[in-house]
Coordinates of C-alpha atoms and ligand atoms in Angstrom, one line a residue:
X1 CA 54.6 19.1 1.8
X2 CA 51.3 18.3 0.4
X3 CA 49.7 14.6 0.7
X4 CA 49.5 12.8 -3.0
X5 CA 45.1 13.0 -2.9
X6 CA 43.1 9.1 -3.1
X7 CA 40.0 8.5 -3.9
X8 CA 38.2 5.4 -3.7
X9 CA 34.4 3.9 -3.4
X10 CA 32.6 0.6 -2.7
X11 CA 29.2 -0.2 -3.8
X12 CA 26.7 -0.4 -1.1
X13 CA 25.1 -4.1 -2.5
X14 CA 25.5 -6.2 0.5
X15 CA 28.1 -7.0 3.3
X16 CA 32.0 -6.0 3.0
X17 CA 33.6 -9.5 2.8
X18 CA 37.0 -11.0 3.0
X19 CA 37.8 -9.6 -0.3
X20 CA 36.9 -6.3 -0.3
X21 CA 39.1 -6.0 3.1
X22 CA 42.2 -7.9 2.0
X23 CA 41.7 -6.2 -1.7
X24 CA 40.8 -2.5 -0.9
X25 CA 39.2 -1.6 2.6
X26 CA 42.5 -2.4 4.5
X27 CA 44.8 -0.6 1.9
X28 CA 42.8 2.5 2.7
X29 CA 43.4 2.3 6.2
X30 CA 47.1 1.9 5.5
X31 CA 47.1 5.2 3.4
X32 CA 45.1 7.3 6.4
X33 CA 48.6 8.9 7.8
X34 CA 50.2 9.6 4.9
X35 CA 47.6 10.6 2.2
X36 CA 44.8 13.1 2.0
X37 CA 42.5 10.4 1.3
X38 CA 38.3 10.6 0.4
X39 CA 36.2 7.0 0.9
X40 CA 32.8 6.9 -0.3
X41 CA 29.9 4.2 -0.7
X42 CA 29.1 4.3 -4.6
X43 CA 25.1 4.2 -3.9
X44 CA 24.5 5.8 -7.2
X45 CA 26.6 3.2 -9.3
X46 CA 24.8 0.7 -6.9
X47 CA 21.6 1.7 -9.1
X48 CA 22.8 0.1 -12.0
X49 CA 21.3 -3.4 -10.4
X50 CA 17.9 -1.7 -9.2
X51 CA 17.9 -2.5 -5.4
X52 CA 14.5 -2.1 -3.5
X53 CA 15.0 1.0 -1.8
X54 CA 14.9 -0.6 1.6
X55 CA 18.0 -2.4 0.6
X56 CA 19.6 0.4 -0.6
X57 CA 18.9 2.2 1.9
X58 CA 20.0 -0.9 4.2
X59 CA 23.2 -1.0 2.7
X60 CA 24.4 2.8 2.3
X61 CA 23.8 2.5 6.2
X62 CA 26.2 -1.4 6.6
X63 CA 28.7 -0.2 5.0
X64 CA 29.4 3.0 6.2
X65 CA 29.5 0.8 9.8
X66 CA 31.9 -1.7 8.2
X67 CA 34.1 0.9 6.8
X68 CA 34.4 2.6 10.3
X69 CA 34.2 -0.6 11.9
X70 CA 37.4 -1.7 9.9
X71 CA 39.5 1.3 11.2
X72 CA 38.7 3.9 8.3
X73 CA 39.0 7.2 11.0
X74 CA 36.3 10.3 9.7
X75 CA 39.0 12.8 11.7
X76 CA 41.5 11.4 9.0
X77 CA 40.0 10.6 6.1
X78 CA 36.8 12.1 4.3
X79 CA 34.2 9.4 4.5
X80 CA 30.8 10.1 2.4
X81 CA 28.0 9.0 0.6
X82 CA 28.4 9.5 -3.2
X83 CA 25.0 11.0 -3.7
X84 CA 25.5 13.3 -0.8
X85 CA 27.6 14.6 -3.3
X86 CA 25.6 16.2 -6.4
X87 CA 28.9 17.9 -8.1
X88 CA 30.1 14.3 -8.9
X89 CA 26.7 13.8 -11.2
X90 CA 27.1 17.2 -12.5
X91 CA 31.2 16.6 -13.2
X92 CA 29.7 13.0 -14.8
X93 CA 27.0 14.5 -17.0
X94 CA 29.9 16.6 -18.4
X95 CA 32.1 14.0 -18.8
X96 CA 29.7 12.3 -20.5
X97 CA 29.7 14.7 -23.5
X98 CA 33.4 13.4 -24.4
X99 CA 33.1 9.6 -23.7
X100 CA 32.3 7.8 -27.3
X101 CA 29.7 4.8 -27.5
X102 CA 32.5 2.4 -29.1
X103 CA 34.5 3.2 -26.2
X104 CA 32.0 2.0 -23.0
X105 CA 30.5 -0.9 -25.6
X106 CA 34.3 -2.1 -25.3
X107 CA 34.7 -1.9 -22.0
X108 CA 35.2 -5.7 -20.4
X109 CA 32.9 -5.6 -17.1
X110 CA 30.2 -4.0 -19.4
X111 CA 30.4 -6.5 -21.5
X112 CA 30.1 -9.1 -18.5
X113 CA 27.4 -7.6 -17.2
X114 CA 25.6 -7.6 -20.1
X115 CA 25.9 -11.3 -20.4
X116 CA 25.4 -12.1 -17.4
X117 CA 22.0 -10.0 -17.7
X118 CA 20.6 -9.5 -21.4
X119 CA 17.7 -8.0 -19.5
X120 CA 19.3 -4.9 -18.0
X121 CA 21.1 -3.6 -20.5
X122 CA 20.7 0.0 -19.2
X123 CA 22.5 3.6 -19.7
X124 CA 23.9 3.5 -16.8
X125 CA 25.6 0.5 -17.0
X126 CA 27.2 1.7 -19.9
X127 CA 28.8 5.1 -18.9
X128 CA 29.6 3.4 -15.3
X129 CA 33.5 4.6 -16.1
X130 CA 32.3 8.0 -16.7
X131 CA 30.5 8.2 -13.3
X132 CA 33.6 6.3 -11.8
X133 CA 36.0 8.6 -13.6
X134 CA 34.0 11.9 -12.0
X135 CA 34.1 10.4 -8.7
X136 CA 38.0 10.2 -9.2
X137 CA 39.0 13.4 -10.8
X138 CA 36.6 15.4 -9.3
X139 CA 39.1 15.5 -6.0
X140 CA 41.9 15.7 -8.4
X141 CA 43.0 12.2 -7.2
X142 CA 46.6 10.9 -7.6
X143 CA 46.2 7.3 -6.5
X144 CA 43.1 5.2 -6.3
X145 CA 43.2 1.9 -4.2
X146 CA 40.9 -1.0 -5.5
X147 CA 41.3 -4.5 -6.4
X148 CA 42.9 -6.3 -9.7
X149 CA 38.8 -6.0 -10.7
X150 CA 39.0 -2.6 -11.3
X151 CA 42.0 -1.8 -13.6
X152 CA 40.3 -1.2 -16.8
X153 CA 37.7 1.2 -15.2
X154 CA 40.7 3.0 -13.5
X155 CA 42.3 3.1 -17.1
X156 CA 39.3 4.4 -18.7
X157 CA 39.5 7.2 -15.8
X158 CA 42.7 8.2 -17.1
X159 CA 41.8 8.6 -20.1
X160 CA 38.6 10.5 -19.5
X161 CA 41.4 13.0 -17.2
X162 CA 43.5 12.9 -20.0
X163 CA 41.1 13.9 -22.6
X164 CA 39.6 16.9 -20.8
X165 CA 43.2 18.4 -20.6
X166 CA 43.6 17.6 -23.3
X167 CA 40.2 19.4 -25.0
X168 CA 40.6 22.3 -22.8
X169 CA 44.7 22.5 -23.1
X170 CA 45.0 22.5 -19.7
X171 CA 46.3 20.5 -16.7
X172 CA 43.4 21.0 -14.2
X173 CA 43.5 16.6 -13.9
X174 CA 46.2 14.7 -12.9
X175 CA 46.0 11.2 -14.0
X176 CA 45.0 9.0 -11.7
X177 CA 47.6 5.9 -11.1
X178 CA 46.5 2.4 -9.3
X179 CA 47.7 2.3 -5.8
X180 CA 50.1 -0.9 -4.9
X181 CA 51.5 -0.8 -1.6
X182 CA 55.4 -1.3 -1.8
X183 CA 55.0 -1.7 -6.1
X184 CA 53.5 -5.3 -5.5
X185 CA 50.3 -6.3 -7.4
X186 CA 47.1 -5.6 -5.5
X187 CA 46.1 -8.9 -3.6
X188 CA 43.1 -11.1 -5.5
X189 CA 41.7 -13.1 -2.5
X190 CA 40.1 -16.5 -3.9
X191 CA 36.5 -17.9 -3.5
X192 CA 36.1 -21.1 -1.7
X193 CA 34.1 -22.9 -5.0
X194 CA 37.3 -24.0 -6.4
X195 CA 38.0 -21.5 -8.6
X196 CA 38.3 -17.4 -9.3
X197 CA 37.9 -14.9 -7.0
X198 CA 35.3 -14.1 -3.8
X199 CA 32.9 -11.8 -4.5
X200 CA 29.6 -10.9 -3.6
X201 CA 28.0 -11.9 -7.2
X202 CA 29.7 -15.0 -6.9
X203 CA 28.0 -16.0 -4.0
X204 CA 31.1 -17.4 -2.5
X205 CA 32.6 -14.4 0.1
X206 CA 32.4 -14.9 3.5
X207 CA 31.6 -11.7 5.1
X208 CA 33.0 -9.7 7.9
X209 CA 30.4 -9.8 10.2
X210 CA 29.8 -13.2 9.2
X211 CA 29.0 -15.0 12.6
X212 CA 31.0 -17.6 14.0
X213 CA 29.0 -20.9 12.8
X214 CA 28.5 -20.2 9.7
X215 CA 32.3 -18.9 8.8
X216 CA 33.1 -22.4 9.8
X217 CA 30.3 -23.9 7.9
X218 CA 31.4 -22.0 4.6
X219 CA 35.2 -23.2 5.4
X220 CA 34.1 -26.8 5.9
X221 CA 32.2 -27.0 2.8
X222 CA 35.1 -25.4 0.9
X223 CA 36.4 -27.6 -2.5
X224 CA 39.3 -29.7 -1.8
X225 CA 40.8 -32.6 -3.8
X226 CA 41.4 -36.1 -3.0
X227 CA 45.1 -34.9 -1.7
X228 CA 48.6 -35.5 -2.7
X229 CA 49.6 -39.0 -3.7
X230 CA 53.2 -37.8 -5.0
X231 CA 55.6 -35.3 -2.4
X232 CA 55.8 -32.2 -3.4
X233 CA 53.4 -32.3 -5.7
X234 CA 51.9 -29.2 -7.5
X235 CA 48.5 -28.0 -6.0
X236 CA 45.5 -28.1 -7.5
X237 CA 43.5 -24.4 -8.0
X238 CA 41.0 -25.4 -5.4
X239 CA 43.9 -26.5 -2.8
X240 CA 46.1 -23.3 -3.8
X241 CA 43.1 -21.3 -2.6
X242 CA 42.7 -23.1 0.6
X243 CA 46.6 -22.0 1.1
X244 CA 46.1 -18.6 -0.3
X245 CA 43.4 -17.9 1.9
X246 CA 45.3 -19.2 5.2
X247 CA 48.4 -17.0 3.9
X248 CA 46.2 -14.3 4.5
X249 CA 44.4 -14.7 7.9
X250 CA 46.9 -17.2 9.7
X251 CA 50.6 -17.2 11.5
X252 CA 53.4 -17.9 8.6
X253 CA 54.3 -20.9 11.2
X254 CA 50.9 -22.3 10.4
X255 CA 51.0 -22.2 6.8
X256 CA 54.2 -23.8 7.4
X257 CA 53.0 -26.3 9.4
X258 CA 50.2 -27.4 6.8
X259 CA 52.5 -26.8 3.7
X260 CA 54.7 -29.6 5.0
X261 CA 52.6 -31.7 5.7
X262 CA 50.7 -31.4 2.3
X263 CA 54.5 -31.9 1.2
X264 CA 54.7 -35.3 2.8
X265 CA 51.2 -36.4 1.7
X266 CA 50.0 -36.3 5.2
X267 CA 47.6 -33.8 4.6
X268 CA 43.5 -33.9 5.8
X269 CA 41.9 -31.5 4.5
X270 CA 39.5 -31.5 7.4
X271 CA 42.4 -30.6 10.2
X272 CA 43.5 -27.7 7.9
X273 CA 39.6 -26.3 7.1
X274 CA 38.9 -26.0 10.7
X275 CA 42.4 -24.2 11.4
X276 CA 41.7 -21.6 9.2
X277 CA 37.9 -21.2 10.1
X278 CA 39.8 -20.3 13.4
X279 CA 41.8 -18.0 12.4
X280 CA 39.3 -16.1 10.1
X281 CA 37.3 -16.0 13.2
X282 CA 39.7 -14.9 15.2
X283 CA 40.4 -12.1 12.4
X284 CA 36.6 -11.1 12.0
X285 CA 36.0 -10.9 15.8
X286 CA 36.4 -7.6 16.7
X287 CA 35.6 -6.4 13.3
X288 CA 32.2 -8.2 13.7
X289 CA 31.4 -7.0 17.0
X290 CA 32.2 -3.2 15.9
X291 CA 30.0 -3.3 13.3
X292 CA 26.8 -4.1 15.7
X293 CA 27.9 -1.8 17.9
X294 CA 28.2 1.2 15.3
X295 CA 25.2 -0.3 13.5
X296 CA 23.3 0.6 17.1
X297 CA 24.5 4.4 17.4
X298 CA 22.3 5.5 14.4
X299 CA 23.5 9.4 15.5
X300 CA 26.9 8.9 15.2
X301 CA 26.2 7.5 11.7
X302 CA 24.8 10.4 11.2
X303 CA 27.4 12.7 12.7
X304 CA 30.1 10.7 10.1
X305 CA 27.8 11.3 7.2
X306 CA 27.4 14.8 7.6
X307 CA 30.8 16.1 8.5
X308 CA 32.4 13.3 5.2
X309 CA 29.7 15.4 2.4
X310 CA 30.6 18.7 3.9
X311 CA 34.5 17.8 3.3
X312 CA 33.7 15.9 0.0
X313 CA 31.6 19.2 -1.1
X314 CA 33.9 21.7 -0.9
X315 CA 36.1 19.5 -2.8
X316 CA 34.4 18.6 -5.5
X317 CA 32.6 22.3 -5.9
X318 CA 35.8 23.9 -6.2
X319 CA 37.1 21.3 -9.2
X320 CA 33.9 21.8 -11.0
X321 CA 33.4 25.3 -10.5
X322 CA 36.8 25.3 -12.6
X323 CA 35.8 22.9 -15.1
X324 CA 32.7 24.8 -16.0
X325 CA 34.9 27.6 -16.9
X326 CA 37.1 25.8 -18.8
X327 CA 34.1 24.7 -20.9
X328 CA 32.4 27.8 -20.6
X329 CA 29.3 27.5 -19.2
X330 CA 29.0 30.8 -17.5
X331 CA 25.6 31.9 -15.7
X332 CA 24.6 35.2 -17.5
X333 CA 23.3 36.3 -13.8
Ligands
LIG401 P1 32.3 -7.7 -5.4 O1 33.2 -8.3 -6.4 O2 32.1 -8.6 -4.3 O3 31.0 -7.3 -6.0 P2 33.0 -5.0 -5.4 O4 33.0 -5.1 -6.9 O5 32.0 -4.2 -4.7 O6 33.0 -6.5 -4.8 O7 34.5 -4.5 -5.0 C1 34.8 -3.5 -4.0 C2 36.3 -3.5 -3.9 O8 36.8 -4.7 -3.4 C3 37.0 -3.2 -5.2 O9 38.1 -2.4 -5.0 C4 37.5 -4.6 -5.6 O10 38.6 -4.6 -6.4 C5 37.8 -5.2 -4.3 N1 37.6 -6.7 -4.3 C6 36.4 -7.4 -4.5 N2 36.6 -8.7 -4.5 C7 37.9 -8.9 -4.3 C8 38.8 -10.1 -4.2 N3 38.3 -11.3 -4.2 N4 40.1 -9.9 -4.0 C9 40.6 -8.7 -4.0 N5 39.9 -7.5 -4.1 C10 38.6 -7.6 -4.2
LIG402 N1 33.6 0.4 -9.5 C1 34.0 0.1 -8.1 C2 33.7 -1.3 -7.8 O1 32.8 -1.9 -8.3 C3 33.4 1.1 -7.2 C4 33.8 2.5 -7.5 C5 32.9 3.5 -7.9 C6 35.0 3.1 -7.3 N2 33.6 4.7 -8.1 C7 34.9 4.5 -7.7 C8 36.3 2.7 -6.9 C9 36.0 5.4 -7.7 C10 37.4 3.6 -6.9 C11 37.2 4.9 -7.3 O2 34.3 -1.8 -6.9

């Protein structure tokens, strides 16, 4: 039988942290075995912000390391670089034809983004969804794994997929679902300011090769409260986060261990910070020291690159060689 197709990207903006591993990067390697599966680093959405072209640069390279240093396998799954891929800016200026203004101005992270920075308003900000949609269908992806984040780009996808069929009465797209292992909601791992969740805009993540000192630094520093005065007492955002976090990285006996205690009111926050800088330490290690050493072997980067935009190529040539003549663009030569 043939393996449902997923497709799924990370922007290249700075170092893979806690959440895009618990949220995304370890779901992919989960779905290696069992799905014909294509992982890229999104540098051309990554333009959107204007890096310096050292960092970008910089970056393509980190996390492609961080990818394969996490246990993404290039004999399994196809792992590229977006732009190596030109068919996916081809498939995107086509798609762009049938996306509608009112549409993308609706859309929620554009909308962010546009707060958050009046100055940079740009085009490509807008049609983001188009390019993400292209990247998606342009494998003819079933399944696409990415955080809670993401949900409204992946919907506009499906209706970009939808609407070509639908244009060009014909089923070349299948509609791309979100991926949720075992039909539970993707994990949202929180930042350690209190409040929402870690990310790399909200200056809060702590990083996978994050060294040693400073993970514990971040963890120390992390928002508490004052502490239960009542037992069993409801927790505070701040302290749920604390918990949620250590649910993640540490033994169920020792979220056990600090849940009772919190229980009893005999909690200190201090004790329970350090244990879980521990154990993200001890989770990060080998992570962390796989990344240097992949970081160091610039020809196997090179090796991965090339073989994951020769796979991703053939791919996506073959989807929009059809989709061209479903439109009918048709060289005359
Ligand atoms: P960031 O929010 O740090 O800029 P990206 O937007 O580049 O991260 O996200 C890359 C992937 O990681 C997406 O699939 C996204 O859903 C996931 N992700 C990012 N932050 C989290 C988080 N805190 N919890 C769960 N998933 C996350
Ligand atoms: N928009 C995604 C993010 O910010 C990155 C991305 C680009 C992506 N193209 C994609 C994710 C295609 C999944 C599929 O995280």
């Amino acid at each position: 039988m043939e393996k449902p197709i997923v497709v799924s990207g990370i922007r290249p903006t700075g170092y893979l942290h806690l959440g895009n591993y618990f949220g995304a990067v370890r779901n992919f390697i989960r779905m290696q075995n069992d799905y014909t599966c294509y992982f890229f680093i999104a540098d051309i959405h990554s333009l959107t912000t204007h890096p310096t072209p050292t960092n970008l640069q910089a970056g393509v390279k980190q996390v492609l390391a961080e990818y394969l240093a996490c246990g993404i396998d290039p004999e399994k799954s196809t792992i590229f670089i977006q732009s190596d891929v030109p068919e996916v800016t081809e498939l995107y200026t086509l798609l762009n034809m049938n996306a509608y203004l009112g549409e993308l101005e609706r859309t929620t992270s554009f909308k962010d983004k546009a707060r958050k920075n009046p100055d940079n308003v740009n085009a490509g900000l807008l049609t983001y969804p188009v390019l993400m949609a292209a990247d998606i269908i342009i494998h003819k992806a079933q399944f696409v794994p990415v955080g809670k984040d993401q949900e409204q780009n992946l919907e506009m996808a499906r209706k970009f997929a939808a609407r070509f069929n639908r244009m060009y009465n014909n089923e070349l797209f299948p509609i791309p679902r979100p991926f949720t292992f075992d039909g539970k909601d993707m994990i949202k791992v929180p930042g350690l300011d209190g409040s929402g969740k870690m990310g790399k805009s909200e200056g809060n993540a702590i990083n996978l090769c994050e060294d040693p000192k400073s993970i514990r630094k971040k963890v120390m520093r992390a928002v508490t409260d004052l502490g239960p005065t009542e037992p069993n007492s409801k927790k505070a955002e701040p302290v749920e986060n604390l918990f949620t976090l250590m649910k993640i990285v540490s033994a169920p006996e020792t979220v056990a261990h600090f849940e009772s205690l919190y229980n009893s009111c005999e909690i200190r926050y201090g004790d329970m910070k350090k244990q879980l800088a521990e154990d993200i330490i001890s989770y990060t290690d080998p992570i962390r020291n796989k990344i240097n050493d992949i970081l160091a072997d610039t020809d196997y980067l090179t090796k991965v690159a090339r073989m994951g935009a020769e796979r991703a190529r053939e791919s996506a040539a073959k989807t929009l060689s059809e989709v061209k003549s479903l439109i009918g663009i048709k060289s005359l030569f």
